Amino acid sequence: MKLFDSHAHYEDDQFSEDRHEKLEALRKSEVAMVLNCCSDVSVFDTIIEILDRHDFVYGSIGVHPHWVTRTPENFLDLIRRYAKHPKVAAIGEMGLDYFFDEPKPLQKRIFREQLELAKELDLPVIIHDRDAHEDVMEILEEYQPAGILHRFGGPVELLKKAFSLGMYVSFNNDLSYPAWRQPHIDCLMETPWERLLIETDCPFAPPFERSAERCESSDVKNVVSLIAKLRNVSEEFVAEISYENAKRVYRIGNP
Ligand SMILES: [Zn+2]
């Protein structure tokens, strides 16, 4: 079985001691490809180092809404420069996060500017939405980008709108948490197979059984078995279709 973890954060400080060892160890696992997703200008160099050292890892470059207040004015020039790397396959993650207190107008401006830049560079986008569904969807309808709603937990009606724009959605081990899995399951049940990706968001989204630990890309296997059970299909089918979907949306040829 070949697995594609479509959203991981090996640039994160939680992997500062062992990110390259952890990535190399994946060669002995079923994880065949990883998309390392970017969050902040401060890690652009780390992302590029990861892409240069591990042939099966692709990446994105962009600014997460949580970090907008420390984002320098020239961030678009920086993204443009780093996105020239041949293994940068997307812009993001970008979007809106109303859970914390970052100013909404600034979040929206940086989100819109990255959507415009992604159009200019002809790259798909990775979208982060937390407690900002209506505003995110309004802006997506305006720009109609190619790309992925990451870790989306509803509402289902908005997800359907994203599908009508041609977007994909990625699921992770949120599906294992009794306290909040239902909205994610509702989204999963409405997702056409050809729009479904799997991810870990590692180190941030461990399976419920190990909720106190950091997770890693091999935990994407648990996402496959959860989806297979919930949709009553084989794990092989989920692995294969999500692998092909990830390659298509990130426009990655055969490795
Ligand atoms: Zn992320």
Short mmCIF file of C-alpha atoms and ligand atoms in Angstrom, two decimals, residues 7-9 11 37-39 64 93 126 128 150-151 199 201-202 204, ligand 1:
data_model
loop_
_atom_site.label_atom_id
_atom_site.label_comp_id
_atom_site.label_asym_id
_atom_site.label_seq_id
_atom_site.Cartn_x
_atom_site.Cartn_y
_atom_site.Cartn_z
CA HIS A 7 -0.34 17.88 4.80
CA ALA A 8 2.54 17.59 7.29
CA HIS A 9 4.64 20.09 9.27
CA GLU A 11 9.37 22.30 9.67
CA CYS A 37 2.97 22.50 4.36
CA CYS A 38 4.38 25.91 5.28
CA SER A 39 3.05 28.23 7.97
CA HIS A 64 -0.90 30.85 8.01
CA GLU A 93 -1.37 27.30 4.15
CA ILE A 126 -3.93 24.98 0.79
CA HIS A 128 -6.95 26.80 6.61
CA HIS A 150 -7.45 21.24 4.83
CA ARG A 151 -8.92 19.60 7.95
CA GLU A 199 -3.21 13.91 5.86
CA ASP A 201 -1.12 17.65 9.98
CA CYS A 202 1.74 16.20 12.00
CA PHE A 204 -0.42 18.48 15.57
ZN ZN B 1 -1.24 22.76 8.71
#
